[in-house]
């Protein structure tokens, strides 16, 4: 099944669900970064969430960044999405691996850590991006996002994310859903979806069984009339360029650039999202030194 995301809303407007299959995204991320299974699950869950939230961005150039910064051995987990739900991401330590938890799941919470912050950064092309921040709850990614929605956006939500890593360390399947109770929902709506969420069970089981995003939506919104928006086909995509890297070098300032020229005579900048190396010659660096404003 090719990766895709569906956005759906009940006809009464009280419940919204986004559901996604993201197996290819997670496998492509794993290949690029050579992730351990635990890191693969951590970043894969974050990428899945970013793609789903990204699919709701309105402006073409809007971007969304999720940053999980806990006290665990993985360091930072970053996932970025554009408005087409194209995503990229990385982990501080892509090789961190922990024993499985008692329930057989990869120990993402142990890798991320329970103390720290989740930042949700929405960049609408304005001067300053909009940043929402909450403390981590479990470091398991989905629970932290659920808490973020309740605390920072006052939007009761259920977030479920799953990445299944096969014995050969490739991604077998990945996906998830975000269900949100919108303002105007009745108590009976809440009771109804809570019951449905309970019946649906673990998201990893659903994606392992090959359920489509529509299957997941109709299970969660059983008994409701459902309206679907056009599905989106997200991909792992890095939009880095030599030009953008040049701007990053220029921003470090004349003094730092001079240091690089004298110490190395060239610069090699590696993109954290795709591992691509961008090379700059001494002549290019001298040009940047001239342009730099500080
Ligand atoms: Zn890149």
PDB file of C-alpha atoms and ligand atoms in Angstrom:
ATOM      1  CA  UNK A   1       0.000   0.000   0.000  1.00  0.00           C
ATOM      2  CA  UNK A   2       1.373   3.378  -1.046  1.00  0.00           C
ATOM      3  CA  UNK A   3       1.621   5.950   1.735  1.00  0.00           C
ATOM      4  CA  UNK A   4      -1.379   8.207   2.015  1.00  0.00           C
ATOM      5  CA  UNK A   5      -3.273  10.388   4.442  1.00  0.00           C
ATOM      6  CA  UNK A   6      -6.992  11.013   4.701  1.00  0.00           C
ATOM      7  CA  UNK A   7      -8.695  13.865   6.510  1.00  0.00           C
ATOM      8  CA  UNK A   8     -12.299  13.256   7.530  1.00  0.00           C
ATOM      9  CA  UNK A   9     -14.958  15.045   9.543  1.00  0.00           C
ATOM     10  CA  UNK A  10     -18.365  13.950  10.778  1.00  0.00           C
ATOM     11  CA  UNK A  11     -21.209  15.654   8.900  1.00  0.00           C
ATOM     12  CA  UNK A  12     -22.343  17.214  12.183  1.00  0.00           C
ATOM     13  CA  UNK A  13     -18.880  18.821  12.496  1.00  0.00           C
ATOM     14  CA  UNK A  14     -18.155  17.498  15.962  1.00  0.00           C
ATOM     15  CA  UNK A  15     -15.303  15.047  15.355  1.00  0.00           C
ATOM     16  CA  UNK A  16     -12.333  15.220  13.032  1.00  0.00           C
ATOM     17  CA  UNK A  17     -10.023  12.319  12.182  1.00  0.00           C
ATOM     18  CA  UNK A  18      -6.754  12.250  10.251  1.00  0.00           C
ATOM     19  CA  UNK A  19      -5.434   8.772   9.451  1.00  0.00           C
ATOM     20  CA  UNK A  20      -2.266   7.773   7.653  1.00  0.00           C
ATOM     21  CA  UNK A  21      -0.191   4.911   6.330  1.00  0.00           C
ATOM     22  CA  UNK A  22       3.479   5.992   6.345  1.00  0.00           C
ATOM     23  CA  UNK A  23       5.448   2.785   5.765  1.00  0.00           C
ATOM     24  CA  UNK A  24       7.521   4.137   2.857  1.00  0.00           C
ATOM     25  CA  UNK A  25       8.295   7.404   4.649  1.00  0.00           C
ATOM     26  CA  UNK A  26       9.607   5.549   7.685  1.00  0.00           C
ATOM     27  CA  UNK A  27      11.567   3.031   5.592  1.00  0.00           C
ATOM     28  CA  UNK A  28      13.136   5.816   3.498  1.00  0.00           C
ATOM     29  CA  UNK A  29      14.108   7.662   6.678  1.00  0.00           C
ATOM     30  CA  UNK A  30      15.626   4.487   8.075  1.00  0.00           C
ATOM     31  CA  UNK A  31      17.694   3.882   4.932  1.00  0.00           C
ATOM     32  CA  UNK A  32      18.974   7.473   4.869  1.00  0.00           C
ATOM     33  CA  UNK A  33      19.935   7.591   8.531  1.00  0.00           C
ATOM     34  CA  UNK A  34      20.752   3.919   9.116  1.00  0.00           C
ATOM     35  CA  UNK A  35      18.483   4.001  12.185  1.00  0.00           C
ATOM     36  CA  UNK A  36      18.529   1.409  14.932  1.00  0.00           C
ATOM     37  CA  UNK A  37      15.038  -0.082  15.495  1.00  0.00           C
ATOM     38  CA  UNK A  38      14.383   2.136  18.541  1.00  0.00           C
ATOM     39  CA  UNK A  39      15.493   5.317  16.751  1.00  0.00           C
ATOM     40  CA  UNK A  40      13.502   4.241  13.696  1.00  0.00           C
ATOM     41  CA  UNK A  41      10.338   3.934  15.788  1.00  0.00           C
ATOM     42  CA  UNK A  42      10.959   7.270  17.543  1.00  0.00           C
ATOM     43  CA  UNK A  43      11.590   9.288  14.387  1.00  0.00           C
ATOM     44  CA  UNK A  44       9.026   7.268  12.392  1.00  0.00           C
ATOM     45  CA  UNK A  45       6.292   8.100  14.882  1.00  0.00           C
ATOM     46  CA  UNK A  46       7.280  11.779  14.834  1.00  0.00           C
ATOM     47  CA  UNK A  47       7.338  11.817  10.999  1.00  0.00           C
ATOM     48  CA  UNK A  48       3.918  10.152  10.883  1.00  0.00           C
ATOM     49  CA  UNK A  49       2.469  12.773  13.230  1.00  0.00           C
ATOM     50  CA  UNK A  50       4.167  15.632  11.366  1.00  0.00           C
ATOM     51  CA  UNK A  51       2.769  14.411   8.027  1.00  0.00           C
ATOM     52  CA  UNK A  52      -0.754  14.210   9.452  1.00  0.00           C
ATOM     53  CA  UNK A  53      -0.604  17.658  11.054  1.00  0.00           C
ATOM     54  CA  UNK A  54       1.171  19.039   7.973  1.00  0.00           C
ATOM     55  CA  UNK A  55      -1.727  17.826   5.819  1.00  0.00           C
ATOM     56  CA  UNK A  56      -3.947  20.357   7.612  1.00  0.00           C
ATOM     57  CA  UNK A  57      -1.695  23.385   6.966  1.00  0.00           C
ATOM     58  CA  UNK A  58      -3.519  26.002   4.906  1.00  0.00           C
ATOM     59  CA  UNK A  59      -0.806  28.110   3.255  1.00  0.00           C
ATOM     60  CA  UNK A  60       1.317  26.552   0.524  1.00  0.00           C
ATOM     61  CA  UNK A  61       4.604  27.631   2.164  1.00  0.00           C
ATOM     62  CA  UNK A  62       3.555  26.858   5.745  1.00  0.00           C
ATOM     63  CA  UNK A  63       5.711  24.396   7.649  1.00  0.00           C
ATOM     64  CA  UNK A  64       5.362  22.454  10.850  1.00  0.00           C
ATOM     65  CA  UNK A  65       8.195  21.234  13.064  1.00  0.00           C
ATOM     66  CA  UNK A  66       7.874  18.810  15.960  1.00  0.00           C
ATOM     67  CA  UNK A  67      10.811  18.735  18.350  1.00  0.00           C
ATOM     68  CA  UNK A  68      11.005  16.213  21.176  1.00  0.00           C
ATOM     69  CA  UNK A  69      13.854  17.085  23.477  1.00  0.00           C
ATOM     70  CA  UNK A  70      14.036  14.749  26.438  1.00  0.00           C
ATOM     71  CA  UNK A  71      16.679  13.524  28.866  1.00  0.00           C
ATOM     72  CA  UNK A  72      17.030  10.120  27.197  1.00  0.00           C
ATOM     73  CA  UNK A  73      19.974   8.778  25.171  1.00  0.00           C
ATOM     74  CA  UNK A  74      18.523   9.624  21.736  1.00  0.00           C
ATOM     75  CA  UNK A  75      18.878  13.375  22.302  1.00  0.00           C
ATOM     76  CA  UNK A  76      16.584  15.365  20.021  1.00  0.00           C
ATOM     77  CA  UNK A  77      13.953  13.922  17.710  1.00  0.00           C
ATOM     78  CA  UNK A  78      12.949  16.325  14.941  1.00  0.00           C
ATOM     79  CA  UNK A  79      10.255  15.974  12.290  1.00  0.00           C
ATOM     80  CA  UNK A  80       9.331  18.661   9.767  1.00  0.00           C
ATOM     81  CA  UNK A  81       6.404  18.731   7.348  1.00  0.00           C
ATOM     82  CA  UNK A  82       5.324  21.082   4.595  1.00  0.00           C
ATOM     83  CA  UNK A  83       1.714  21.718   3.587  1.00  0.00           C
ATOM     84  CA  UNK A  84       1.788  18.794   1.136  1.00  0.00           C
ATOM     85  CA  UNK A  85       2.667  16.512   4.066  1.00  0.00           C
ATOM     86  CA  UNK A  86       6.170  15.931   2.706  1.00  0.00           C
ATOM     87  CA  UNK A  87       8.373  15.244   5.689  1.00  0.00           C
ATOM     88  CA  UNK A  88      11.969  15.015   6.831  1.00  0.00           C
ATOM     89  CA  UNK A  89      13.475  14.280  10.211  1.00  0.00           C
ATOM     90  CA  UNK A  90      16.400  13.084  12.272  1.00  0.00           C
ATOM     91  CA  UNK A  91      17.471  11.898  15.708  1.00  0.00           C
ATOM     92  CA  UNK A  92      20.369  13.190  17.809  1.00  0.00           C
ATOM     93  CA  UNK A  93      21.709   9.640  18.079  1.00  0.00           C
ATOM     94  CA  UNK A  94      20.365   7.531  15.200  1.00  0.00           C
ATOM     95  CA  UNK A  95      21.976   4.355  16.535  1.00  0.00           C
ATOM     96  CA  UNK A  96      20.605   4.295  20.083  1.00  0.00           C
ATOM     97  CA  UNK A  97      18.962   0.962  20.776  1.00  0.00           C
ATOM     98  CA  UNK A  98      17.236  -0.282  23.902  1.00  0.00           C
ATOM     99  CA  UNK A  99      15.795  -3.677  24.867  1.00  0.00           C
ATOM    100  CA  UNK A 100      12.116  -4.181  24.011  1.00  0.00           C
ATOM    101  CA  UNK A 101       9.554  -3.246  26.625  1.00  0.00           C
ATOM    102  CA  UNK A 102       7.552  -5.918  28.453  1.00  0.00           C
ATOM    103  CA  UNK A 103       4.665  -5.499  25.991  1.00  0.00           C
ATOM    104  CA  UNK A 104       7.017  -6.267  23.090  1.00  0.00           C
ATOM    105  CA  UNK A 105       7.078  -2.667  21.813  1.00  0.00           C
ATOM    106  CA  UNK A 106      10.221  -0.710  20.984  1.00  0.00           C
ATOM    107  CA  UNK A 107      11.196   1.444  23.953  1.00  0.00           C
ATOM    108  CA  UNK A 108      10.734   4.893  22.418  1.00  0.00           C
ATOM    109  CA  UNK A 109       9.909   6.461  25.788  1.00  0.00           C
ATOM    110  CA  UNK A 110      13.164   5.121  27.216  1.00  0.00           C
ATOM    111  CA  UNK A 111      15.147   6.527  24.285  1.00  0.00           C
ATOM    112  CA  UNK A 112      13.515   9.973  24.341  1.00  0.00           C
ATOM    113  CA  UNK A 113      13.213  10.247  28.119  1.00  0.00           C
ATOM    114  CA  UNK A 114      10.326  11.399  30.265  1.00  0.00           C
ATOM    115  CA  UNK A 115      11.762  14.744  31.268  1.00  0.00           C
ATOM    116  CA  UNK A 116      11.996  17.474  28.720  1.00  0.00           C
ATOM    117  CA  UNK A 117       9.881  19.362  26.230  1.00  0.00           C
ATOM    118  CA  UNK A 118       7.829  18.951  23.104  1.00  0.00           C
ATOM    119  CA  UNK A 119       7.867  22.041  20.899  1.00  0.00           C
ATOM    120  CA  UNK A 120       5.378  22.446  18.074  1.00  0.00           C
ATOM    121  CA  UNK A 121       6.569  25.139  15.696  1.00  0.00           C
ATOM    122  CA  UNK A 122       4.252  26.447  12.992  1.00  0.00           C
ATOM    123  CA  UNK A 123       5.878  28.738  10.475  1.00  0.00           C
ATOM    124  CA  UNK A 124       3.378  30.699   8.428  1.00  0.00           C
ATOM    125  CA  UNK A 125       6.033  32.855   6.774  1.00  0.00           C
ATOM    126  CA  UNK A 126       5.488  35.652   9.294  1.00  0.00           C
ATOM    127  CA  UNK A 127       8.339  37.353  11.091  1.00  0.00           C
ATOM    128  CA  UNK A 128       8.209  34.973  14.028  1.00  0.00           C
ATOM    129  CA  UNK A 129       6.987  31.368  13.903  1.00  0.00           C
ATOM    130  CA  UNK A 130       4.239  30.297  16.291  1.00  0.00           C
ATOM    131  CA  UNK A 131       5.740  28.058  18.992  1.00  0.00           C
ATOM    132  CA  UNK A 132       3.749  25.949  21.441  1.00  0.00           C
ATOM    133  CA  UNK A 133       5.592  24.030  24.126  1.00  0.00           C
ATOM    134  CA  UNK A 134       4.623  21.454  26.734  1.00  0.00           C
ATOM    135  CA  UNK A 135       6.513  19.143  29.053  1.00  0.00           C
ATOM    136  CA  UNK A 136       6.952  15.579  27.878  1.00  0.00           C
ATOM    137  CA  UNK A 137       4.619  13.045  29.480  1.00  0.00           C
ATOM    138  CA  UNK A 138       6.078   9.660  28.532  1.00  0.00           C
ATOM    139  CA  UNK A 139       8.457  10.396  25.642  1.00  0.00           C
ATOM    140  CA  UNK A 140       6.427   7.898  23.604  1.00  0.00           C
ATOM    141  CA  UNK A 141       5.597  10.653  21.050  1.00  0.00           C
ATOM    142  CA  UNK A 142       1.837   9.970  20.695  1.00  0.00           C
ATOM    143  CA  UNK A 143       0.988  10.583  24.362  1.00  0.00           C
ATOM    144  CA  UNK A 144       3.105  13.724  24.343  1.00  0.00           C
ATOM    145  CA  UNK A 145       1.178  15.071  21.355  1.00  0.00           C
ATOM    146  CA  UNK A 146      -2.155  14.188  22.985  1.00  0.00           C
ATOM    147  CA  UNK A 147      -1.075  16.205  26.006  1.00  0.00           C
ATOM    148  CA  UNK A 148       0.085  19.059  23.792  1.00  0.00           C
ATOM    149  CA  UNK A 149      -3.316  19.325  22.121  1.00  0.00           C
ATOM    150  CA  UNK A 150      -5.153  19.291  25.469  1.00  0.00           C
ATOM    151  CA  UNK A 151      -2.842  21.720  27.236  1.00  0.00           C
ATOM    152  CA  UNK A 152      -1.718  24.101  24.522  1.00  0.00           C
ATOM    153  CA  UNK A 153      -4.644  24.096  22.089  1.00  0.00           C
ATOM    154  CA  UNK A 154      -7.510  23.071  24.402  1.00  0.00           C
ATOM    155  CA  UNK A 155      -8.434  20.461  21.823  1.00  0.00           C
ATOM    156  CA  UNK A 156      -9.288  17.061  23.338  1.00  0.00           C
ATOM    157  CA  UNK A 157      -7.536  14.550  21.079  1.00  0.00           C
ATOM    158  CA  UNK A 158      -6.466  10.958  20.754  1.00  0.00           C
ATOM    159  CA  UNK A 159      -3.151  10.483  18.968  1.00  0.00           C
ATOM    160  CA  UNK A 160      -2.005   6.976  18.022  1.00  0.00           C
ATOM    161  CA  UNK A 161       1.214   6.238  16.145  1.00  0.00           C
ATOM    162  CA  UNK A 162       2.867   2.964  15.264  1.00  0.00           C
ATOM    163  CA  UNK A 163       6.029   1.828  13.492  1.00  0.00           C
ATOM    164  CA  UNK A 164       6.688  -1.893  13.182  1.00  0.00           C
ATOM    165  CA  UNK A 165      10.287  -2.856  12.510  1.00  0.00           C
ATOM    166  CA  UNK A 166      10.801  -6.257  10.898  1.00  0.00           C
ATOM    167  CA  UNK A 167      13.399  -8.873  11.889  1.00  0.00           C
ATOM    168  CA  UNK A 168      15.670  -7.712   9.044  1.00  0.00           C
ATOM    169  CA  UNK A 169      15.445  -4.182  10.569  1.00  0.00           C
ATOM    170  CA  UNK A 170      13.405  -2.727   7.686  1.00  0.00           C
ATOM    171  CA  UNK A 171      10.090  -1.022   8.388  1.00  0.00           C
ATOM    172  CA  UNK A 172       7.280  -3.539   7.978  1.00  0.00           C
ATOM    173  CA  UNK A 173       4.464  -1.066   8.374  1.00  0.00           C
ATOM    174  CA  UNK A 174       3.781   2.328   9.893  1.00  0.00           C
ATOM    175  CA  UNK A 175       0.871   4.681  10.364  1.00  0.00           C
ATOM    176  CA  UNK A 176      -1.420   6.314  12.835  1.00  0.00           C
ATOM    177  CA  UNK A 177      -4.353   8.557  13.488  1.00  0.00           C
ATOM    178  CA  UNK A 178      -5.285  11.799  15.206  1.00  0.00           C
ATOM    179  CA  UNK A 179      -8.876  12.124  16.411  1.00  0.00           C
ATOM    180  CA  UNK A 180     -10.072  15.480  17.681  1.00  0.00           C
ATOM    181  CA  UNK A 181     -13.238  16.516  19.446  1.00  0.00           C
ATOM    182  CA  UNK A 182     -14.148  19.901  18.006  1.00  0.00           C
ATOM    183  CA  UNK A 183     -15.928  22.710  19.847  1.00  0.00           C
ATOM    184  CA  UNK A 184     -19.664  22.081  19.730  1.00  0.00           C
ATOM    185  CA  UNK A 185     -19.400  18.335  20.255  1.00  0.00           C
ATOM    186  CA  UNK A 186     -21.933  16.897  22.730  1.00  0.00           C
ATOM    187  CA  UNK A 187     -21.135  14.681  25.700  1.00  0.00           C
ATOM    188  CA  UNK A 188     -22.686  11.787  23.794  1.00  0.00           C
ATOM    189  CA  UNK A 189     -20.206  12.346  20.938  1.00  0.00           C
ATOM    190  CA  UNK A 190     -17.335  12.093  23.396  1.00  0.00           C
ATOM    191  CA  UNK A 191     -18.752   8.910  24.954  1.00  0.00           C
ATOM    192  CA  UNK A 192     -19.239   7.431  21.521  1.00  0.00           C
ATOM    193  CA  UNK A 193     -15.715   8.061  20.232  1.00  0.00           C
ATOM    194  CA  UNK A 194     -14.142   7.015  23.520  1.00  0.00           C
ATOM    195  CA  UNK A 195     -15.905   3.696  23.163  1.00  0.00           C
ATOM    196  CA  UNK A 196     -14.815   3.400  19.521  1.00  0.00           C
ATOM    197  CA  UNK A 197     -11.178   4.175  20.399  1.00  0.00           C
ATOM    198  CA  UNK A 198     -11.323   1.436  23.037  1.00  0.00           C
ATOM    199  CA  UNK A 199     -12.717  -1.048  20.516  1.00  0.00           C
ATOM    200  CA  UNK A 200     -10.202  -0.152  17.822  1.00  0.00           C
ATOM    201  CA  UNK A 201      -7.340  -1.183  20.110  1.00  0.00           C
ATOM    202  CA  UNK A 202      -3.649  -0.770  19.374  1.00  0.00           C
ATOM    203  CA  UNK A 203      -2.754   1.113  16.234  1.00  0.00           C
ATOM    204  CA  UNK A 204       0.222  -1.166  15.512  1.00  0.00           C
ATOM    205  CA  UNK A 205      -2.223  -4.059  15.254  1.00  0.00           C
ATOM    206  CA  UNK A 206      -4.370  -2.132  12.749  1.00  0.00           C
ATOM    207  CA  UNK A 207      -1.471  -1.288  10.477  1.00  0.00           C
ATOM    208  CA  UNK A 208      -0.054  -4.791  10.772  1.00  0.00           C
ATOM    209  CA  UNK A 209      -3.424  -6.109   9.605  1.00  0.00           C
ATOM    210  CA  UNK A 210      -3.131  -3.812   6.567  1.00  0.00           C
ATOM    211  CA  UNK A 211      -6.050  -1.543   7.455  1.00  0.00           C
ATOM    212  CA  UNK A 212      -6.306   1.489   5.158  1.00  0.00           C
ATOM    213  CA  UNK A 213      -6.675   5.046   6.487  1.00  0.00           C
ATOM    214  CA  UNK A 214     -10.356   4.901   5.462  1.00  0.00           C
ATOM    215  CA  UNK A 215     -10.797   1.646   7.413  1.00  0.00           C
ATOM    216  CA  UNK A 216      -9.366   3.332  10.487  1.00  0.00           C
ATOM    217  CA  UNK A 217     -11.580   6.411  10.045  1.00  0.00           C
ATOM    218  CA  UNK A 218     -14.734   4.348   9.649  1.00  0.00           C
ATOM    219  CA  UNK A 219     -13.891   2.249  12.720  1.00  0.00           C
ATOM    220  CA  UNK A 220     -13.326   5.376  14.808  1.00  0.00           C
ATOM    221  CA  UNK A 221     -16.407   7.185  13.501  1.00  0.00           C
ATOM    222  CA  UNK A 222     -18.701   4.171  13.467  1.00  0.00           C
ATOM    223  CA  UNK A 223     -22.348   5.281  13.215  1.00  0.00           C
ATOM    224  CA  UNK A 224     -21.521   8.782  11.957  1.00  0.00           C
ATOM    225  CA  UNK A 225     -22.022  10.155   8.503  1.00  0.00           C
ATOM    226  CA  UNK A 226     -18.469  10.929   7.322  1.00  0.00           C
ATOM    227  CA  UNK A 227     -17.165  13.501   4.868  1.00  0.00           C
ATOM    228  CA  UNK A 228     -13.723  12.909   3.370  1.00  0.00           C
ATOM    229  CA  UNK A 229     -11.341  15.486   1.962  1.00  0.00           C
ATOM    230  CA  UNK A 230      -9.002  14.633  -0.937  1.00  0.00           C
ATOM    231  CA  UNK A 231      -6.329  12.173   0.179  1.00  0.00           C
ATOM    232  CA  UNK A 232      -2.687  13.271   0.207  1.00  0.00           C
ATOM    233  CA  UNK A 233       0.356  11.215  -0.759  1.00  0.00           C
ATOM    234  CA  UNK A 234       3.197  12.245   1.532  1.00  0.00           C
ATOM    235  CA  UNK A 235       6.843  11.452   0.893  1.00  0.00           C
ATOM    236  CA  UNK A 236      10.163  11.680   2.676  1.00  0.00           C
ATOM    237  CA  UNK A 237      11.703  14.657   0.986  1.00  0.00           C
ATOM    238  CA  UNK A 238      14.604  16.935   1.856  1.00  0.00           C
ATOM    239  CA  UNK A 239      14.627  20.335   0.202  1.00  0.00           C
ATOM    240  CA  UNK A 240      18.155  21.314   1.216  1.00  0.00           C
ATOM    241  CA  UNK A 241      20.308  23.098  -1.354  1.00  0.00           C
ATOM    242  CA  UNK A 242      23.819  24.486  -1.592  1.00  0.00           C
ATOM    243  CA  UNK A 243      22.229  27.925  -1.632  1.00  0.00           C
ATOM    244  CA  UNK A 244      20.478  27.385   1.679  1.00  0.00           C
ATOM    245  CA  UNK A 245      23.664  25.986   3.243  1.00  0.00           C
ATOM    246  CA  UNK A 246      25.534  29.044   1.952  1.00  0.00           C
ATOM    247  CA  UNK A 247      23.079  31.301   3.757  1.00  0.00           C
ATOM    248  CA  UNK A 248      23.662  29.294   6.939  1.00  0.00           C
ATOM    249  CA  UNK A 249      27.422  29.795   6.635  1.00  0.00           C
ATOM    250  CA  UNK A 250      27.009  33.514   5.960  1.00  0.00           C
ATOM    251  CA  UNK A 251      24.859  33.846   9.082  1.00  0.00           C
ATOM    252  CA  UNK A 252      27.676  32.658  11.393  1.00  0.00           C
ATOM    253  CA  UNK A 253      29.551  35.912  10.715  1.00  0.00           C
ATOM    254  CA  UNK A 254      32.854  37.180   9.298  1.00  0.00           C
ATOM    255  CA  UNK A 255      34.980  36.118  12.251  1.00  0.00           C
ATOM    256  CA  UNK A 256      33.821  32.483  12.210  1.00  0.00           C
ATOM    257  CA  UNK A 257      34.131  32.255   8.437  1.00  0.00           C
ATOM    258  CA  UNK A 258      37.712  33.605   8.645  1.00  0.00           C
ATOM    259  CA  UNK A 259      38.477  30.903  11.215  1.00  0.00           C
ATOM    260  CA  UNK A 260      37.240  28.164   8.859  1.00  0.00           C
ATOM    261  CA  UNK A 261      39.287  29.593   5.958  1.00  0.00           C
ATOM    262  CA  UNK A 262      42.446  29.664   8.044  1.00  0.00           C
ATOM    263  CA  UNK A 263      41.958  26.316   9.773  1.00  0.00           C
ATOM    264  CA  UNK A 264      40.528  24.158   6.963  1.00  0.00           C
ATOM    265  CA  UNK A 265      40.698  26.205   3.788  1.00  0.00           C
ATOM    266  CA  UNK A 266      37.296  24.769   2.806  1.00  0.00           C
ATOM    267  CA  UNK A 267      34.009  23.708   4.343  1.00  0.00           C
ATOM    268  CA  UNK A 268      31.902  20.595   4.133  1.00  0.00           C
ATOM    269  CA  UNK A 269      28.392  21.011   5.475  1.00  0.00           C
ATOM    270  CA  UNK A 270      26.352  17.859   5.989  1.00  0.00           C
ATOM    271  CA  UNK A 271      22.558  18.095   5.913  1.00  0.00           C
ATOM    272  CA  UNK A 272      21.106  16.532   9.058  1.00  0.00           C
ATOM    273  CA  UNK A 273      17.905  15.552   7.251  1.00  0.00           C
ATOM    274  CA  UNK A 274      19.342  13.676   4.256  1.00  0.00           C
ATOM    275  CA  UNK A 275      23.080  13.276   4.961  1.00  0.00           C
ATOM    276  CA  UNK A 276      23.940  15.051   1.724  1.00  0.00           C
ATOM    277  CA  UNK A 277      27.322  16.800   1.861  1.00  0.00           C
ATOM    278  CA  UNK A 278      27.594  20.313   0.476  1.00  0.00           C
ATOM    279  CA  UNK A 279      31.159  21.437  -0.306  1.00  0.00           C
ATOM    280  CA  UNK A 280      32.453  24.995  -0.299  1.00  0.00           C
ATOM    281  CA  UNK A 281      35.838  26.062  -1.657  1.00  0.00           C
ATOM    282  CA  UNK A 282      38.159  28.642  -0.137  1.00  0.00           C
ATOM    283  CA  UNK A 283      37.119  31.128  -2.848  1.00  0.00           C
ATOM    284  CA  UNK A 284      33.438  30.655  -2.017  1.00  0.00           C
ATOM    285  CA  UNK A 285      34.122  31.098   1.690  1.00  0.00           C
ATOM    286  CA  UNK A 286      36.063  34.306   1.001  1.00  0.00           C
ATOM    287  CA  UNK A 287      33.052  35.543  -0.957  1.00  0.00           C
ATOM    288  CA  UNK A 288      30.773  34.745   2.020  1.00  0.00           C
ATOM    289  CA  UNK A 289      33.180  36.556   4.343  1.00  0.00           C
ATOM    290  CA  UNK A 290      32.690  39.685   2.238  1.00  0.00           C
ATOM    291  CA  UNK A 291      28.881  39.435   2.219  1.00  0.00           C
ATOM    292  CA  UNK A 292      28.474  38.554   5.918  1.00  0.00           C
ATOM    293  CA  UNK A 293      26.980  41.466   7.816  1.00  0.00           C
ATOM    294  CA  UNK A 294      28.295  40.764  11.292  1.00  0.00           C
TER     295      UNK A 294
HETATM  296 ZN1  LIG B   1      19.050  17.614   3.006  1.00  0.00          ZN
END
